[in-house]
């Protein structure tokens, strides 16, 4: 009977490892000489830590890729106000001045800074006969959202930005449809189109319908965070 001692077993393992190592050395040198591997690549491999080598070349099962999470819907329709039509006598250059003269007394609060001089150049300048579908959207998640988040949502709705002038037309034609709860509706525009106050803040105009039946024509800060108490207008073209 042939008995293999512990010493013989270890020697066999060492001899096998030595043979494998020699084979790897020969194979690696052949790859370097043939251009399949560069000395820099060899050096980078040698400089990897054990864990880094195991992560790249080990037999550890890689985690299965997970599907991306569904995006959270932050905004939803509050009210569809229908179609507003720009009057035939509309003059963009004096629209806010004329609106103030005709409607200022109908407001519980009217911000004096909402003027033609401060808001002369909205992204979409209205013209007589233009028709726009006006809707108001609300925030449906807890916490706060930014102006940029709200404008990104409006972009998905193909909205156009008609500024304070658009908000004034909503008051003239659709104020009875504005919800008294969540009726504080901002009319967004690109920051460089908004009036900057003495503190350097861009101001967003909007109309607020108060529960008691009063209204406000207000300005709020573009840079501020908006809560669920603030809705916002979305205007889309009607061809």
mmCIF file of N, CA and C in Angstrom, residues 69-190:
data_model
loop_
_atom_site.group_PDB
_atom_site.id
_atom_site.type_symbol
_atom_site.label_atom_id
_atom_site.label_comp_id
_atom_site.label_asym_id
_atom_site.label_seq_id
_atom_site.Cartn_x
_atom_site.Cartn_y
_atom_site.Cartn_z
ATOM 1 N N UNK A 69 -35.958 53.533 -11.164
ATOM 2 C CA UNK A 69 -37.207 53.833 -10.466
ATOM 3 C C UNK A 69 -38.114 54.701 -11.334
ATOM 4 N N UNK A 70 -39.395 54.474 -11.204
ATOM 5 C CA UNK A 70 -40.358 55.288 -11.940
ATOM 6 C C UNK A 70 -40.279 56.735 -11.450
ATOM 7 N N UNK A 71 -40.257 57.705 -12.361
ATOM 8 C CA UNK A 71 -40.198 59.102 -11.928
ATOM 9 C C UNK A 71 -41.437 59.479 -11.121
ATOM 10 N N UNK A 72 -41.221 60.293 -10.118
ATOM 11 C CA UNK A 72 -42.326 60.731 -9.267
ATOM 12 C C UNK A 72 -43.068 61.872 -9.949
ATOM 13 N N UNK A 73 -44.370 61.729 -10.073
ATOM 14 C CA UNK A 73 -45.185 62.803 -10.631
ATOM 15 C C UNK A 73 -45.413 63.848 -9.542
ATOM 16 N N UNK A 74 -44.901 65.048 -9.769
ATOM 17 C CA UNK A 74 -44.976 66.089 -8.748
ATOM 18 C C UNK A 74 -46.127 67.059 -8.964
ATOM 19 N N UNK A 75 -46.667 67.099 -10.192
ATOM 20 C CA UNK A 75 -47.672 68.108 -10.508
ATOM 21 C C UNK A 75 -48.840 67.470 -11.257
ATOM 22 N N UNK A 76 -50.005 68.082 -11.097
ATOM 23 C CA UNK A 76 -51.205 67.587 -11.771
ATOM 24 C C UNK A 76 -52.123 68.765 -12.066
ATOM 25 N N UNK A 77 -53.099 68.522 -12.920
ATOM 26 C CA UNK A 77 -54.045 69.571 -13.305
ATOM 27 C C UNK A 77 -54.893 69.987 -12.102
ATOM 28 N N UNK A 78 -54.984 71.279 -11.884
ATOM 29 C CA UNK A 78 -55.876 71.824 -10.856
ATOM 30 C C UNK A 78 -57.202 72.211 -11.477
ATOM 31 N N UNK A 79 -57.159 72.994 -12.575
ATOM 32 C CA UNK A 79 -58.380 73.388 -13.253
ATOM 33 C C UNK A 79 -58.054 73.769 -14.688
ATOM 34 N N UNK A 80 -58.918 73.374 -15.595
ATOM 35 C CA UNK A 80 -58.811 73.794 -16.989
ATOM 36 C C UNK A 80 -59.712 75.016 -17.156
ATOM 37 N N UNK A 81 -59.097 76.155 -17.437
ATOM 38 C CA UNK A 81 -59.845 77.414 -17.532
ATOM 39 C C UNK A 81 -60.414 77.662 -18.923
ATOM 40 N N UNK A 82 -60.052 76.815 -19.876
ATOM 41 C CA UNK A 82 -60.570 76.982 -21.230
ATOM 42 C C UNK A 82 -59.736 77.955 -22.047
ATOM 43 N N UNK A 83 -60.367 78.554 -23.024
ATOM 44 C CA UNK A 83 -59.679 79.403 -23.994
ATOM 45 C C UNK A 83 -59.781 80.875 -23.592
ATOM 46 N N UNK A 84 -58.633 81.564 -23.619
ATOM 47 C CA UNK A 84 -58.649 83.019 -23.489
ATOM 48 C C UNK A 84 -58.259 83.604 -24.845
ATOM 49 N N UNK A 85 -58.889 84.717 -25.202
ATOM 50 C CA UNK A 85 -58.643 85.364 -26.491
ATOM 51 C C UNK A 85 -58.118 86.774 -26.247
ATOM 52 N N UNK A 86 -57.023 87.102 -26.894
ATOM 53 C CA UNK A 86 -56.446 88.433 -26.748
ATOM 54 C C UNK A 86 -57.353 89.434 -27.473
ATOM 55 N N UNK A 87 -57.810 90.485 -26.794
ATOM 56 C CA UNK A 87 -58.762 91.441 -27.399
ATOM 57 C C UNK A 87 -58.181 92.139 -28.633
ATOM 58 N N UNK A 88 -59.074 92.584 -29.487
ATOM 59 C CA UNK A 88 -58.662 93.265 -30.719
ATOM 60 C C UNK A 88 -57.934 94.574 -30.445
ATOM 61 N N UNK A 89 -58.236 95.218 -29.327
ATOM 62 C CA UNK A 89 -57.592 96.501 -29.019
ATOM 63 C C UNK A 89 -56.362 96.330 -28.120
ATOM 64 N N UNK A 90 -55.869 95.130 -28.023
ATOM 65 C CA UNK A 90 -54.722 94.855 -27.155
ATOM 66 C C UNK A 90 -53.453 95.487 -27.720
ATOM 67 N N UNK A 91 -52.735 96.211 -26.883
ATOM 68 C CA UNK A 91 -51.448 96.808 -27.250
ATOM 69 C C UNK A 91 -50.438 96.368 -26.197
ATOM 70 N N UNK A 92 -49.503 95.545 -26.585
ATOM 71 C CA UNK A 92 -48.579 94.967 -25.614
ATOM 72 C C UNK A 92 -47.808 96.046 -24.853
ATOM 73 N N UNK A 93 -47.429 97.102 -25.523
ATOM 74 C CA UNK A 93 -46.593 98.134 -24.904
ATOM 75 C C UNK A 93 -47.275 98.815 -23.724
ATOM 76 N N UNK A 94 -48.608 98.857 -23.730
ATOM 77 C CA UNK A 94 -49.336 99.555 -22.657
ATOM 78 C C UNK A 94 -50.365 98.655 -21.982
ATOM 79 N N UNK A 95 -50.260 97.347 -22.199
ATOM 80 C CA UNK A 95 -51.295 96.423 -21.722
ATOM 81 C C UNK A 95 -51.450 96.448 -20.209
ATOM 82 N N UNK A 96 -50.348 96.460 -19.466
ATOM 83 C CA UNK A 96 -50.438 96.413 -18.009
ATOM 84 C C UNK A 96 -50.921 97.744 -17.425
ATOM 85 N N UNK A 97 -50.529 98.844 -18.047
ATOM 86 C CA UNK A 97 -51.027 100.149 -17.598
ATOM 87 C C UNK A 97 -52.537 100.235 -17.785
ATOM 88 N N UNK A 98 -53.012 99.796 -18.942
ATOM 89 C CA UNK A 98 -54.444 99.826 -19.211
ATOM 90 C C UNK A 98 -55.195 98.897 -18.258
ATOM 91 N N UNK A 99 -54.608 97.717 -18.020
ATOM 92 C CA UNK A 99 -55.242 96.763 -17.105
ATOM 93 C C UNK A 99 -55.349 97.355 -15.706
ATOM 94 N N UNK A 100 -54.292 98.025 -15.259
ATOM 95 C CA UNK A 100 -54.306 98.622 -13.926
ATOM 96 C C UNK A 100 -55.405 99.674 -13.801
ATOM 97 N N UNK A 101 -55.527 100.528 -14.790
ATOM 98 C CA UNK A 101 -56.544 101.586 -14.744
ATOM 99 C C UNK A 101 -57.954 101.003 -14.687
ATOM 100 N N UNK A 102 -58.176 99.905 -15.405
ATOM 101 C CA UNK A 102 -59.523 99.338 -15.503
ATOM 102 C C UNK A 102 -59.863 98.390 -14.349
ATOM 103 N N UNK A 103 -58.837 97.792 -13.709
ATOM 104 C CA UNK A 103 -59.128 96.701 -12.782
ATOM 105 C C UNK A 103 -58.514 96.834 -11.395
ATOM 106 N N UNK A 104 -57.688 97.821 -11.167
ATOM 107 C CA UNK A 104 -56.951 97.894 -9.904
ATOM 108 C C UNK A 104 -57.878 97.870 -8.688
ATOM 109 N N UNK A 105 -58.992 98.557 -8.762
ATOM 110 C CA UNK A 105 -59.906 98.631 -7.628
ATOM 111 C C UNK A 105 -60.619 97.304 -7.339
ATOM 112 N N UNK A 106 -60.513 96.367 -8.268
ATOM 113 C CA UNK A 106 -61.137 95.058 -8.070
ATOM 114 C C UNK A 106 -60.253 94.123 -7.235
ATOM 115 N N UNK A 107 -59.041 94.581 -6.945
ATOM 116 C CA UNK A 107 -58.096 93.747 -6.205
ATOM 117 C C UNK A 107 -58.001 94.181 -4.753
ATOM 118 N N UNK A 108 -57.930 93.207 -3.875
ATOM 119 C CA UNK A 108 -57.655 93.460 -2.470
ATOM 120 C C UNK A 108 -56.203 93.925 -2.309
ATOM 121 N N UNK A 109 -55.288 93.347 -3.125
ATOM 122 C CA UNK A 109 -53.883 93.745 -3.124
ATOM 123 C C UNK A 109 -53.369 93.757 -4.561
ATOM 124 N N UNK A 110 -52.619 94.797 -4.902
ATOM 125 C CA UNK A 110 -52.071 94.939 -6.257
ATOM 126 C C UNK A 110 -50.634 95.426 -6.121
ATOM 127 N N UNK A 111 -49.667 94.623 -6.580
ATOM 128 C CA UNK A 111 -48.262 95.003 -6.444
ATOM 129 C C UNK A 111 -47.928 96.109 -7.445
ATOM 130 N N UNK A 112 -47.400 97.228 -6.929
ATOM 131 C CA UNK A 112 -47.109 98.399 -7.764
ATOM 132 C C UNK A 112 -46.016 98.132 -8.800
ATOM 133 N N UNK A 113 -45.233 97.078 -8.586
ATOM 134 C CA UNK A 113 -44.121 96.806 -9.502
ATOM 135 C C UNK A 113 -44.558 96.067 -10.762
ATOM 136 N N UNK A 114 -45.821 95.688 -10.843
ATOM 137 C CA UNK A 114 -46.308 95.007 -12.048
ATOM 138 C C UNK A 114 -46.666 96.084 -13.068
ATOM 139 N N UNK A 115 -45.674 96.450 -13.867
ATOM 140 C CA UNK A 115 -45.847 97.523 -14.853
ATOM 141 C C UNK A 115 -45.279 97.097 -16.193
ATOM 142 N N UNK A 116 -45.636 97.845 -17.224
ATOM 143 C CA UNK A 116 -45.094 97.582 -18.567
ATOM 144 C C UNK A 116 -43.581 97.772 -18.588
ATOM 145 N N UNK A 117 -43.091 98.720 -17.797
ATOM 146 C CA UNK A 117 -41.653 98.983 -17.773
ATOM 147 C C UNK A 117 -40.874 97.830 -17.144
ATOM 148 N N UNK A 118 -41.455 97.198 -16.126
ATOM 149 C CA UNK A 118 -40.760 96.108 -15.439
ATOM 150 C C UNK A 118 -40.919 94.754 -16.136
ATOM 151 N N UNK A 119 -41.992 94.579 -16.880
ATOM 152 C CA UNK A 119 -42.242 93.304 -17.571
ATOM 153 C C UNK A 119 -42.534 93.556 -19.057
ATOM 154 N N UNK A 120 -41.547 94.113 -19.783
ATOM 155 C CA UNK A 120 -41.805 94.488 -21.173
ATOM 156 C C UNK A 120 -41.638 93.365 -22.178
ATOM 157 N N UNK A 121 -40.974 92.270 -21.776
ATOM 158 C CA UNK A 121 -40.508 91.322 -22.781
ATOM 159 C C UNK A 121 -40.701 89.864 -22.361
ATOM 160 N N UNK A 122 -41.933 89.409 -22.180
ATOM 161 C CA UNK A 122 -42.142 87.986 -21.885
ATOM 162 C C UNK A 122 -41.693 87.123 -23.066
ATOM 163 N N UNK A 123 -41.480 85.845 -22.801
ATOM 164 C CA UNK A 123 -41.025 84.946 -23.873
ATOM 165 C C UNK A 123 -41.997 84.918 -25.045
ATOM 166 N N UNK A 124 -43.288 84.960 -24.746
ATOM 167 C CA UNK A 124 -44.321 84.956 -25.798
ATOM 168 C C UNK A 124 -45.089 86.266 -25.692
ATOM 169 N N UNK A 125 -44.872 87.151 -26.649
ATOM 170 C CA UNK A 125 -45.568 88.437 -26.667
ATOM 171 C C UNK A 125 -46.907 88.262 -27.372
ATOM 172 N N UNK A 126 -47.956 88.600 -26.681
ATOM 173 C CA UNK A 126 -49.300 88.404 -27.206
ATOM 174 C C UNK A 126 -49.644 89.457 -28.256
ATOM 175 N N UNK A 127 -50.533 89.037 -29.154
ATOM 176 C CA UNK A 127 -51.018 89.939 -30.215
ATOM 177 C C UNK A 127 -52.538 89.833 -30.287
ATOM 178 N N UNK A 128 -53.202 90.871 -30.765
ATOM 179 C CA UNK A 128 -54.662 90.817 -30.886
ATOM 180 C C UNK A 128 -55.107 89.587 -31.678
ATOM 181 N N UNK A 129 -56.131 88.930 -31.160
ATOM 182 C CA UNK A 129 -56.679 87.760 -31.836
ATOM 183 C C UNK A 129 -56.044 86.441 -31.436
ATOM 184 N N UNK A 130 -54.906 86.458 -30.711
ATOM 185 C CA UNK A 130 -54.282 85.210 -30.257
ATOM 186 C C UNK A 130 -55.229 84.462 -29.331
ATOM 187 N N UNK A 131 -55.202 83.142 -29.439
ATOM 188 C CA UNK A 131 -56.003 82.292 -28.555
ATOM 189 C C UNK A 131 -55.078 81.345 -27.808
ATOM 190 N N UNK A 132 -55.305 81.255 -26.518
ATOM 191 C CA UNK A 132 -54.494 80.383 -25.676
ATOM 192 C C UNK A 132 -55.396 79.567 -24.766
ATOM 193 N N UNK A 133 -55.020 78.321 -24.573
ATOM 194 C CA UNK A 133 -55.701 77.507 -23.579
ATOM 195 C C UNK A 133 -55.008 77.731 -22.244
ATOM 196 N N UNK A 134 -55.776 78.114 -21.249
ATOM 197 C CA UNK A 134 -55.225 78.411 -19.931
ATOM 198 C C UNK A 134 -55.600 77.312 -18.945
ATOM 199 N N UNK A 135 -54.618 76.797 -18.273
ATOM 200 C CA UNK A 135 -54.845 75.802 -17.223
ATOM 201 C C UNK A 135 -54.041 76.194 -15.988
ATOM 202 N N UNK A 136 -54.469 75.690 -14.862
ATOM 203 C CA UNK A 136 -53.707 75.865 -13.622
ATOM 204 C C UNK A 136 -53.318 74.478 -13.120
ATOM 205 N N UNK A 137 -52.068 74.373 -12.664
ATOM 206 C CA UNK A 137 -51.553 73.104 -12.171
ATOM 207 C C UNK A 137 -51.201 73.241 -10.694
ATOM 208 N N UNK A 138 -51.277 72.127 -9.991
ATOM 209 C CA UNK A 138 -50.986 72.113 -8.557
ATOM 210 C C UNK A 138 -49.855 71.125 -8.267
ATOM 211 N N UNK A 139 -49.223 71.326 -7.127
ATOM 212 C CA UNK A 139 -48.198 70.406 -6.652
ATOM 213 C C UNK A 139 -48.878 69.277 -5.881
ATOM 214 N N UNK A 140 -48.490 68.032 -6.157
ATOM 215 C CA UNK A 140 -49.153 66.888 -5.535
ATOM 216 C C UNK A 140 -48.210 66.065 -4.668
ATOM 217 N N UNK A 141 -47.018 66.590 -4.382
ATOM 218 C CA UNK A 141 -46.102 65.915 -3.466
ATOM 219 C C UNK A 141 -45.873 66.817 -2.260
ATOM 220 N N UNK A 142 -45.483 66.202 -1.169
ATOM 221 C CA UNK A 142 -45.211 66.973 0.041
ATOM 222 C C UNK A 142 -43.917 67.759 -0.119
ATOM 223 N N UNK A 143 -43.720 68.699 0.780
ATOM 224 C CA UNK A 143 -42.500 69.488 0.739
ATOM 225 C C UNK A 143 -42.604 70.641 -0.226
ATOM 226 N N UNK A 144 -41.484 70.996 -0.825
ATOM 227 C CA UNK A 144 -41.445 72.144 -1.719
ATOM 228 C C UNK A 144 -40.810 71.770 -3.048
ATOM 229 N N UNK A 145 -41.047 72.602 -4.049
ATOM 230 C CA UNK A 145 -40.447 72.420 -5.372
ATOM 231 C C UNK A 145 -39.865 73.753 -5.810
ATOM 232 N N UNK A 146 -38.987 73.696 -6.803
ATOM 233 C CA UNK A 146 -38.338 74.910 -7.289
ATOM 234 C C UNK A 146 -39.040 75.440 -8.538
ATOM 235 N N UNK A 147 -38.724 76.670 -8.873
ATOM 236 C CA UNK A 147 -39.253 77.249 -10.114
ATOM 237 C C UNK A 147 -38.798 76.426 -11.319
ATOM 238 N N UNK A 148 -37.543 75.971 -11.297
ATOM 239 C CA UNK A 148 -37.029 75.198 -12.424
ATOM 240 C C UNK A 148 -37.783 73.879 -12.582
ATOM 241 N N UNK A 149 -38.150 73.244 -11.468
ATOM 242 C CA UNK A 149 -38.927 72.011 -11.548
ATOM 243 C C UNK A 149 -40.296 72.272 -12.171
ATOM 244 N N UNK A 150 -40.897 73.361 -11.783
ATOM 245 C CA UNK A 150 -42.220 73.681 -12.320
ATOM 246 C C UNK A 150 -42.148 74.040 -13.805
ATOM 247 N N UNK A 151 -41.095 74.742 -14.191
ATOM 248 C CA UNK A 151 -40.946 75.078 -15.602
ATOM 249 C C UNK A 151 -40.596 73.843 -16.430
ATOM 250 N N UNK A 152 -39.856 72.909 -15.842
ATOM 251 C CA UNK A 152 -39.569 71.654 -16.549
ATOM 252 C C UNK A 152 -40.859 70.884 -16.802
ATOM 253 N N UNK A 153 -41.764 70.919 -15.833
ATOM 254 C CA UNK A 153 -43.073 70.287 -16.043
ATOM 255 C C UNK A 153 -43.850 71.012 -17.139
ATOM 256 N N UNK A 154 -43.848 72.340 -17.113
ATOM 257 C CA UNK A 154 -44.563 73.101 -18.137
ATOM 258 C C UNK A 154 -44.023 72.796 -19.532
ATOM 259 N N UNK A 155 -42.727 72.516 -19.629
ATOM 260 C CA UNK A 155 -42.144 72.171 -20.927
ATOM 261 C C UNK A 155 -42.756 70.879 -21.460
ATOM 262 N N UNK A 156 -43.098 69.944 -20.574
ATOM 263 C CA UNK A 156 -43.749 68.702 -21.020
ATOM 264 C C UNK A 156 -45.164 68.959 -21.520
ATOM 265 N N UNK A 157 -45.728 70.096 -21.151
ATOM 266 C CA UNK A 157 -47.075 70.465 -21.578
ATOM 267 C C UNK A 157 -47.051 71.378 -22.802
ATOM 268 N N UNK A 158 -45.870 71.609 -23.368
ATOM 269 C CA UNK A 158 -45.710 72.518 -24.513
ATOM 270 C C UNK A 158 -46.221 73.922 -24.186
ATOM 271 N N UNK A 159 -45.958 74.350 -22.970
ATOM 272 C CA UNK A 159 -46.458 75.646 -22.519
ATOM 273 C C UNK A 159 -45.635 76.792 -23.109
ATOM 274 N N UNK A 160 -46.287 77.933 -23.234
ATOM 275 C CA UNK A 160 -45.604 79.173 -23.611
ATOM 276 C C UNK A 160 -45.708 80.122 -22.423
ATOM 277 N N UNK A 161 -44.739 81.015 -22.321
ATOM 278 C CA UNK A 161 -44.675 81.923 -21.186
ATOM 279 C C UNK A 161 -45.129 83.318 -21.611
ATOM 280 N N UNK A 162 -46.271 83.728 -21.079
ATOM 281 C CA UNK A 162 -46.881 85.006 -21.479
ATOM 282 C C UNK A 162 -46.842 86.044 -20.359
ATOM 283 N N UNK A 163 -46.143 85.728 -19.278
ATOM 284 C CA UNK A 163 -45.839 86.702 -18.245
ATOM 285 C C UNK A 163 -47.027 87.302 -17.525
ATOM 286 N N UNK A 164 -46.806 88.521 -17.020
ATOM 287 C CA UNK A 164 -47.855 89.234 -16.287
ATOM 288 C C UNK A 164 -49.035 89.552 -17.189
ATOM 289 N N UNK A 165 -48.759 89.761 -18.470
ATOM 290 C CA UNK A 165 -49.837 90.081 -19.406
ATOM 291 C C UNK A 165 -50.820 88.904 -19.517
ATOM 292 N N UNK A 166 -50.286 87.686 -19.571
ATOM 293 C CA UNK A 166 -51.161 86.518 -19.629
ATOM 294 C C UNK A 166 -51.985 86.361 -18.367
ATOM 295 N N UNK A 167 -51.346 86.614 -17.216
ATOM 296 C CA UNK A 167 -52.085 86.523 -15.950
ATOM 297 C C UNK A 167 -53.201 87.559 -15.887
ATOM 298 N N UNK A 168 -52.956 88.754 -16.433
ATOM 299 C CA UNK A 168 -53.991 89.793 -16.417
ATOM 300 C C UNK A 168 -55.197 89.387 -17.263
ATOM 301 N N UNK A 169 -54.951 88.703 -18.380
ATOM 302 C CA UNK A 169 -56.065 88.255 -19.229
ATOM 303 C C UNK A 169 -56.875 87.159 -18.542
ATOM 304 N N UNK A 170 -56.186 86.309 -17.775
ATOM 305 C CA UNK A 170 -56.914 85.295 -17.002
ATOM 306 C C UNK A 170 -57.865 85.985 -16.028
ATOM 307 N N UNK A 171 -57.392 87.019 -15.367
ATOM 308 C CA UNK A 171 -58.260 87.733 -14.431
ATOM 309 C C UNK A 171 -59.449 88.334 -15.164
ATOM 310 N N UNK A 172 -59.214 88.963 -16.298
ATOM 311 C CA UNK A 172 -60.296 89.620 -17.023
ATOM 312 C C UNK A 172 -61.339 88.627 -17.532
ATOM 313 N N UNK A 173 -60.903 87.473 -17.988
ATOM 314 C CA UNK A 173 -61.811 86.567 -18.695
ATOM 315 C C UNK A 173 -62.205 85.310 -17.904
ATOM 316 N N UNK A 174 -61.390 84.920 -16.899
ATOM 317 C CA UNK A 174 -61.630 83.627 -16.252
ATOM 318 C C UNK A 174 -61.569 83.670 -14.729
ATOM 319 N N UNK A 175 -61.600 84.847 -14.132
ATOM 320 C CA UNK A 175 -61.375 84.910 -12.689
ATOM 321 C C UNK A 175 -62.426 84.153 -11.887
ATOM 322 N N UNK A 176 -63.648 84.070 -12.404
ATOM 323 C CA UNK A 176 -64.690 83.351 -11.666
ATOM 324 C C UNK A 176 -64.435 81.848 -11.641
ATOM 325 N N UNK A 177 -63.549 81.352 -12.509
ATOM 326 C CA UNK A 177 -63.240 79.927 -12.558
ATOM 327 C C UNK A 177 -62.014 79.561 -11.727
ATOM 328 N N UNK A 178 -61.303 80.583 -11.240
ATOM 329 C CA UNK A 178 -60.130 80.284 -10.419
ATOM 330 C C UNK A 178 -60.568 79.673 -9.090
ATOM 331 N N UNK A 179 -59.954 78.562 -8.706
ATOM 332 C CA UNK A 179 -60.342 77.929 -7.443
ATOM 333 C C UNK A 179 -59.944 78.783 -6.252
ATOM 334 N N UNK A 180 -60.809 78.857 -5.263
ATOM 335 C CA UNK A 180 -60.519 79.656 -4.084
ATOM 336 C C UNK A 180 -59.522 78.960 -3.167
ATOM 337 N N UNK A 181 -59.450 77.640 -3.247
ATOM 338 C CA UNK A 181 -58.434 76.893 -2.511
ATOM 339 C C UNK A 181 -57.318 76.558 -3.485
ATOM 340 N N UNK A 182 -56.112 76.953 -3.159
ATOM 341 C CA UNK A 182 -54.993 76.737 -4.083
ATOM 342 C C UNK A 182 -55.054 77.668 -5.263
ATOM 343 N N UNK A 183 -55.726 78.820 -5.079
ATOM 344 C CA UNK A 183 -55.924 79.734 -6.194
ATOM 345 C C UNK A 183 -54.803 80.735 -6.387
ATOM 346 N N UNK A 184 -53.699 80.558 -5.705
ATOM 347 C CA UNK A 184 -52.553 81.467 -5.856
ATOM 348 C C UNK A 184 -51.707 80.950 -7.017
ATOM 349 N N UNK A 185 -51.926 81.498 -8.193
ATOM 350 C CA UNK A 185 -51.363 80.942 -9.429
ATOM 351 C C UNK A 185 -50.297 81.859 -10.007
ATOM 352 N N UNK A 186 -49.071 81.362 -10.098
ATOM 353 C CA UNK A 186 -47.958 82.123 -10.646
ATOM 354 C C UNK A 186 -47.899 81.937 -12.163
ATOM 355 N N UNK A 187 -47.390 82.962 -12.832
ATOM 356 C CA UNK A 187 -47.209 82.925 -14.286
ATOM 357 C C UNK A 187 -45.709 82.979 -14.567
ATOM 358 N N UNK A 188 -45.103 81.808 -14.751
ATOM 359 C CA UNK A 188 -43.650 81.715 -14.862
ATOM 360 C C UNK A 188 -43.133 82.229 -16.204
ATOM 361 N N UNK A 189 -41.843 82.543 -16.191
ATOM 362 C CA UNK A 189 -41.124 82.910 -17.411
ATOM 363 C C UNK A 189 -39.644 82.653 -17.150
ATOM 364 N N UNK A 190 -38.841 82.711 -18.212
ATOM 365 C CA UNK A 190 -37.402 82.550 -18.056
ATOM 366 C C UNK A 190 -36.877 83.655 -17.136
#
